[in-house]
Amino acid sequence: MDSKREKDNETECAKITTVLLKSRTGEFDLESIMFLKLRNLGIYDLGCIGDCINLERLDLSGNNITNLGPLSPLRRLLVLNLSANRISNLEPLSSCEGLLSLNVAGNVILSVDNLHALKSLKKLESIRLKDNTYNYTNPVCKNLSYRTLILENFPNMKVLDGERVVGRGSDLYQLCKDIDDTIKSMYKNGQLPELPETKPWVDDGFWEIKRSNNAIVDEAYKQFSDVLHECRLLNSRAAHVISQNEQTISFKNQPKQYAV
């Protein structure tokens, strides 16, 4: 009896049904479901998941899913976790126009070509194909250049395999690519060509302070010295005149004395 009950429960979880969704979320109306976590339930049939049209975050990791067709109506979906399944075709996700983050680590995605269906998703900025924490990967990750190929196909990508790859948009990626291209262009037949001997940027003695031989500058300096000397003389004369005036004023202000 107990074994039969366990088998019935396993059958219920193998396919997503209305009953399963309502019991998991507590929502009576499937359109009211916005967050859904169905991890490690042995699910292989997504069933009526497409009826949750307002779903924004969905976690289906650790199941046996191969067909993503029922996910195509989820246009408001923002975050989708499909890690640790058996997925090879991502085509149905091309209609999930609001998707920002996709985790498909631990599946059977063979090449970057399998990701081309996602190029229409203009908001997609995070893809995970490999997760070292759980030892999840995909066959495509064996290609040493898969990261470069993905970034070339998705210029708006900001996070790849959990690592931030750009600073602003794709500027950082483009900068790294330009540096790589420059380095590659320097090699010929796998060897770095001999570079000419380096030369200093400026001639010897460039930074030394030298007295100008320019006649105009010298004449200007002489005129300035003459003016400065004349100012000093005028200042001395003015001080003398002020001193004499102060003495005169002081003498006039003295009280008059009369002889008796």
CSV table of C-alpha atoms in Angstrom, one decimal:
chain,number,residue,atom,x,y,z
A,1,MET,CA,0.0,0.0,0.0
A,2,ASP,CA,2.8,2.4,1.0
A,3,SER,CA,4.8,1.6,-2.2
A,4,LYS,CA,1.7,2.2,-4.3
A,5,ARG,CA,1.2,5.6,-2.6
A,6,GLU,CA,4.9,6.5,-3.2
A,7,LYS,CA,4.5,5.6,-6.9
A,8,ASP,CA,1.4,7.8,-7.2
A,9,ASN,CA,3.3,10.7,-5.7
A,10,GLU,CA,6.2,10.1,-8.1
A,11,THR,CA,3.8,10.1,-11.0
A,12,GLU,CA,2.2,13.4,-9.9
A,13,CYS,CA,5.6,15.1,-9.7
A,14,ALA,CA,6.7,13.7,-13.0
A,15,LYS,CA,4.3,16.1,-14.8
A,16,ILE,CA,3.4,19.6,-13.9
A,17,THR,CA,-0.3,19.8,-13.2
A,18,THR,CA,-2.8,22.4,-12.0
A,19,VAL,CA,-3.1,20.5,-8.7
A,20,LEU,CA,0.7,20.5,-8.2
A,21,LEU,CA,1.0,24.2,-9.0
A,22,LYS,CA,-1.8,25.2,-6.6
A,23,SER,CA,-0.5,23.0,-3.8
A,24,ARG,CA,3.0,24.4,-4.2
A,25,THR,CA,2.1,28.1,-4.3
A,26,GLY,CA,-1.2,28.3,-2.4
A,27,GLU,CA,-2.6,30.3,-5.3
A,28,PHE,CA,-6.1,29.4,-6.6
A,29,ASP,CA,-5.6,31.1,-10.0
A,30,LEU,CA,-2.6,30.0,-12.0
A,31,GLU,CA,-2.3,33.5,-13.5
A,32,SER,CA,-1.6,34.9,-10.1
A,33,ILE,CA,1.6,32.8,-9.7
A,34,MET,CA,4.7,35.0,-10.1
A,35,PHE,CA,7.4,32.9,-8.3
A,36,LEU,CA,7.7,29.2,-8.6
A,37,LYS,CA,10.2,26.7,-7.3
A,38,LEU,CA,10.0,23.1,-8.5
A,39,ARG,CA,13.4,21.7,-7.8
A,40,ASN,CA,14.5,18.0,-7.7
A,41,LEU,CA,11.0,16.6,-8.3
A,42,GLY,CA,11.8,14.2,-11.1
A,43,ILE,CA,9.8,16.4,-13.5
A,44,TYR,CA,10.1,15.5,-17.2
A,45,ASP,CA,6.8,16.9,-18.5
A,46,LEU,CA,6.2,20.7,-18.1
A,47,GLY,CA,2.5,20.1,-18.6
A,48,CYS,CA,0.4,23.3,-17.9
A,49,ILE,CA,3.3,25.5,-16.8
A,50,GLY,CA,2.4,27.8,-19.7
A,51,ASP,CA,-0.8,28.8,-18.0
A,52,CYS,CA,1.2,30.8,-15.4
A,53,ILE,CA,1.5,33.7,-17.9
A,54,ASN,CA,2.5,36.2,-15.2
A,55,LEU,CA,5.4,34.1,-13.9
A,56,GLU,CA,8.6,36.1,-13.4
A,57,ARG,CA,10.9,33.7,-11.6
A,58,LEU,CA,11.0,30.0,-12.2
A,59,ASP,CA,13.3,27.3,-10.8
A,60,LEU,CA,13.2,23.9,-12.5
A,61,SER,CA,16.7,22.7,-11.6
A,62,GLY,CA,17.5,19.1,-10.8
A,63,ASN,CA,14.8,17.5,-12.9
A,64,ASN,CA,14.6,15.4,-16.1
A,65,ILE,CA,13.3,18.0,-18.5
A,66,THR,CA,14.1,17.7,-22.2
A,67,ASN,CA,11.3,19.6,-23.9
A,68,LEU,CA,10.9,23.4,-23.2
A,69,GLY,CA,8.0,23.9,-25.5
A,70,PRO,CA,5.5,24.7,-22.7
A,71,LEU,CA,7.6,27.6,-21.5
A,72,SER,CA,7.1,29.6,-24.7
A,73,PRO,CA,4.0,31.5,-23.5
A,74,LEU,CA,5.9,32.9,-20.5
A,75,ARG,CA,6.7,36.3,-22.0
A,76,ARG,CA,7.1,38.0,-18.6
A,77,LEU,CA,9.6,35.6,-17.3
A,78,LEU,CA,12.7,37.3,-16.0
A,79,VAL,CA,14.8,34.6,-14.3
A,80,LEU,CA,14.9,31.0,-15.3
A,81,ASN,CA,16.9,28.2,-13.7
A,82,LEU,CA,17.1,25.0,-15.8
A,83,SER,CA,20.3,23.6,-14.4
A,84,ALA,CA,20.9,19.9,-14.0
A,85,ASN,CA,18.3,18.7,-16.6
A,86,ARG,CA,18.7,17.0,-20.0
A,87,ILE,CA,18.1,20.0,-22.3
A,88,SER,CA,19.7,20.4,-25.7
A,89,ASN,CA,17.2,22.6,-27.6
A,90,LEU,CA,16.6,26.2,-26.4
A,91,GLU,CA,14.4,27.2,-29.3
A,92,PRO,CA,11.2,27.6,-27.3
A,93,LEU,CA,12.8,30.2,-25.1
A,94,SER,CA,13.1,32.6,-28.0
A,95,SER,CA,9.6,34.0,-27.3
A,96,CYS,CA,10.4,34.7,-23.6
A,97,GLU,CA,11.1,38.3,-24.5
A,98,GLY,CA,11.5,39.6,-21.0
A,99,LEU,CA,14.2,37.1,-19.9
A,100,LEU,CA,17.2,38.6,-18.1
A,101,SER,CA,19.0,35.6,-16.6
A,102,LEU,CA,19.2,32.0,-17.8
A,103,ASN,CA,20.9,29.1,-16.0
A,104,VAL,CA,21.3,26.0,-18.1
A,105,ALA,CA,24.5,24.6,-16.5
A,106,GLY,CA,24.5,20.8,-16.3
A,107,ASN,CA,22.6,20.0,-19.5
A,108,VAL,CA,23.6,18.6,-23.0
A,109,ILE,CA,24.0,21.8,-25.0
A,110,LEU,CA,26.5,20.8,-27.7
A,111,SER,CA,27.7,24.0,-29.3
A,112,VAL,CA,27.3,27.8,-29.4
A,113,ASP,CA,24.9,27.2,-32.4
A,114,ASN,CA,22.4,25.9,-29.9
A,115,LEU,CA,22.3,29.3,-28.3
A,116,HIS,CA,21.5,31.2,-31.5
A,117,ALA,CA,17.8,30.9,-30.7
A,118,LEU,CA,18.3,33.3,-27.8
A,119,LYS,CA,19.8,36.1,-29.9
A,120,SER,CA,16.3,37.7,-30.2
A,121,LEU,CA,16.2,38.2,-26.5
A,122,LYS,CA,17.5,41.8,-26.3
A,123,LYS,CA,17.2,42.0,-22.5
A,124,LEU,CA,19.2,38.8,-21.8
A,125,GLU,CA,22.4,39.8,-19.9
A,126,SER,CA,23.3,36.7,-17.9
A,127,ILE,CA,23.9,33.1,-19.1
A,128,ARG,CA,25.3,30.2,-17.1
A,129,LEU,CA,26.6,27.1,-18.9
A,130,LYS,CA,29.0,26.0,-16.3
A,131,ASP,CA,28.8,26.0,-12.5
A,132,ASN,CA,32.0,24.9,-10.8
A,133,THR,CA,30.3,24.9,-7.4
A,134,TYR,CA,28.1,22.0,-8.3
A,135,ASN,CA,30.4,20.6,-11.0
A,136,TYR,CA,27.7,21.3,-13.7
A,137,THR,CA,28.8,21.9,-17.3
A,138,ASN,CA,27.8,21.4,-20.9
A,139,PRO,CA,29.6,19.8,-23.9
A,140,VAL,CA,30.0,23.3,-25.4
A,141,CYS,CA,32.2,24.3,-22.5
A,142,LYS,CA,34.9,21.9,-23.9
A,143,ASN,CA,35.5,24.4,-26.7
A,144,LEU,CA,38.2,26.7,-25.4
A,145,SER,CA,36.8,29.7,-27.3
A,146,TYR,CA,33.1,29.2,-26.3
A,147,ARG,CA,33.2,32.3,-24.0
A,148,THR,CA,34.5,34.5,-26.8
A,149,LEU,CA,32.0,33.2,-29.2
A,150,ILE,CA,29.1,33.8,-26.8
A,151,LEU,CA,30.2,37.3,-26.1
A,152,GLU,CA,30.5,38.0,-29.9
A,153,ASN,CA,26.9,36.8,-30.4
A,154,PHE,CA,25.5,38.5,-27.3
A,155,PRO,CA,27.0,42.0,-27.2
A,156,ASN,CA,24.7,43.0,-24.2
A,157,MET,CA,26.0,40.1,-22.1
A,158,LYS,CA,27.1,41.3,-18.6
A,159,VAL,CA,27.5,38.0,-16.7
A,160,LEU,CA,28.8,34.7,-18.1
A,161,ASP,CA,29.0,31.5,-16.0
A,162,GLY,CA,28.6,33.7,-12.9
A,163,GLU,CA,31.5,36.0,-13.7
A,164,ARG,CA,31.0,39.7,-14.7
A,165,VAL,CA,32.5,40.2,-18.1
A,166,VAL,CA,31.8,43.9,-18.8
A,167,GLY,CA,32.0,47.2,-17.1
A,168,ARG,CA,29.6,49.2,-19.2
A,169,GLY,CA,27.7,47.3,-21.8
A,170,SER,CA,30.2,45.4,-23.8
A,171,ASP,CA,33.0,48.0,-23.5
A,172,LEU,CA,35.3,45.8,-21.4
A,173,TYR,CA,34.8,42.8,-23.7
A,174,GLN,CA,35.6,45.0,-26.7
A,175,LEU,CA,38.7,46.4,-25.1
A,176,CYS,CA,40.0,42.9,-24.2
A,177,LYS,CA,39.2,41.7,-27.7
A,178,ASP,CA,41.2,44.6,-29.2
A,179,ILE,CA,44.1,43.8,-27.0
A,180,ASP,CA,44.0,40.2,-28.0
A,181,ASP,CA,43.8,41.1,-31.7
A,182,THR,CA,46.8,43.4,-31.4
A,183,ILE,CA,48.9,40.8,-29.6
A,184,LYS,CA,48.0,38.2,-32.2
A,185,SER,CA,48.8,40.5,-35.1
A,186,MET,CA,52.3,41.0,-33.6
A,187,TYR,CA,53.1,37.3,-34.0
A,188,LYS,CA,54.3,35.8,-37.3
A,189,ASN,CA,54.5,32.0,-37.7
A,190,GLY,CA,53.9,31.7,-34.0
A,191,GLN,CA,57.0,33.8,-33.1
A,192,LEU,CA,57.3,37.3,-31.9
A,193,PRO,CA,59.3,39.3,-34.5
A,194,GLU,CA,62.3,41.3,-33.5
A,195,LEU,CA,61.5,44.8,-32.3
A,196,PRO,CA,63.7,47.8,-33.1
A,197,GLU,CA,65.8,49.2,-30.3
A,198,THR,CA,63.9,51.5,-28.1
A,199,LYS,CA,64.7,55.2,-28.2
A,200,PRO,CA,64.0,57.9,-25.7
A,201,TRP,CA,61.0,60.1,-26.3
A,202,VAL,CA,63.0,63.3,-26.2
A,203,ASP,CA,66.6,64.4,-26.9
A,204,ASP,CA,69.2,64.5,-24.2
A,205,GLY,CA,69.1,67.7,-22.1
A,206,PHE,CA,65.4,68.3,-23.0
A,207,TRP,CA,64.4,68.7,-19.4
A,208,GLU,CA,67.4,71.0,-18.5
A,209,ILE,CA,66.6,74.7,-17.8
A,210,LYS,CA,68.5,76.8,-20.3
A,211,ARG,CA,68.9,80.6,-20.5
A,212,SER,CA,67.2,81.9,-23.5
A,213,ASN,CA,69.3,83.5,-26.3
A,214,ASN,CA,66.3,85.1,-27.8
A,215,ALA,CA,67.0,88.8,-28.2
A,216,ILE,CA,63.3,89.8,-27.7
A,217,VAL,CA,63.2,88.0,-24.4
A,218,ASP,CA,66.4,89.5,-23.2
A,219,GLU,CA,65.3,93.0,-24.2
A,220,ALA,CA,62.0,92.5,-22.3
A,221,TYR,CA,63.9,91.3,-19.2
A,222,LYS,CA,66.1,94.4,-19.4
A,223,GLN,CA,63.1,96.7,-19.7
A,224,PHE,CA,61.5,95.0,-16.8
A,225,SER,CA,64.6,95.5,-14.7
A,226,ASP,CA,64.8,99.2,-15.6
A,227,VAL,CA,61.1,99.7,-14.6
A,228,LEU,CA,61.7,97.9,-11.4
A,229,HIS,CA,64.7,100.1,-10.5
A,230,GLU,CA,62.7,103.2,-11.4
A,231,CYS,CA,59.9,102.0,-9.1
A,232,ARG,CA,62.3,101.6,-6.3
A,233,LEU,CA,63.6,105.2,-6.7
A,234,LEU,CA,60.1,106.6,-6.8
A,235,ASN,CA,59.2,104.7,-3.7
A,236,SER,CA,62.3,106.1,-1.9
A,237,ARG,CA,61.5,109.7,-3.0
A,238,ALA,CA,57.8,109.3,-1.9
A,239,ALA,CA,59.0,108.1,1.5
A,240,HIS,CA,61.2,111.1,1.9
A,241,VAL,CA,58.5,113.6,0.9
A,242,ILE,CA,56.0,111.9,3.3
A,243,SER,CA,58.6,112.1,6.1
A,244,GLN,CA,59.2,115.9,5.5
A,245,ASN,CA,55.4,116.6,5.4
A,246,GLU,CA,54.9,114.8,8.7
A,247,GLN,CA,57.6,116.9,10.3
A,248,THR,CA,56.1,120.1,9.0
A,249,ILE,CA,52.6,119.2,10.3
A,250,SER,CA,54.1,118.3,13.6
A,251,PHE,CA,55.9,121.7,13.9
A,252,LYS,CA,52.7,123.6,13.1
A,253,ASN,CA,50.7,121.8,15.7
A,254,GLN,CA,53.1,122.7,18.5
A,255,PRO,CA,51.5,125.3,21.0
A,256,LYS,CA,52.8,128.9,20.7
A,257,GLN,CA,54.9,130.2,23.6
A,258,TYR,CA,54.9,133.9,24.6
A,259,ALA,CA,57.6,135.8,26.6
A,260,VAL,CA,56.5,137.4,29.8
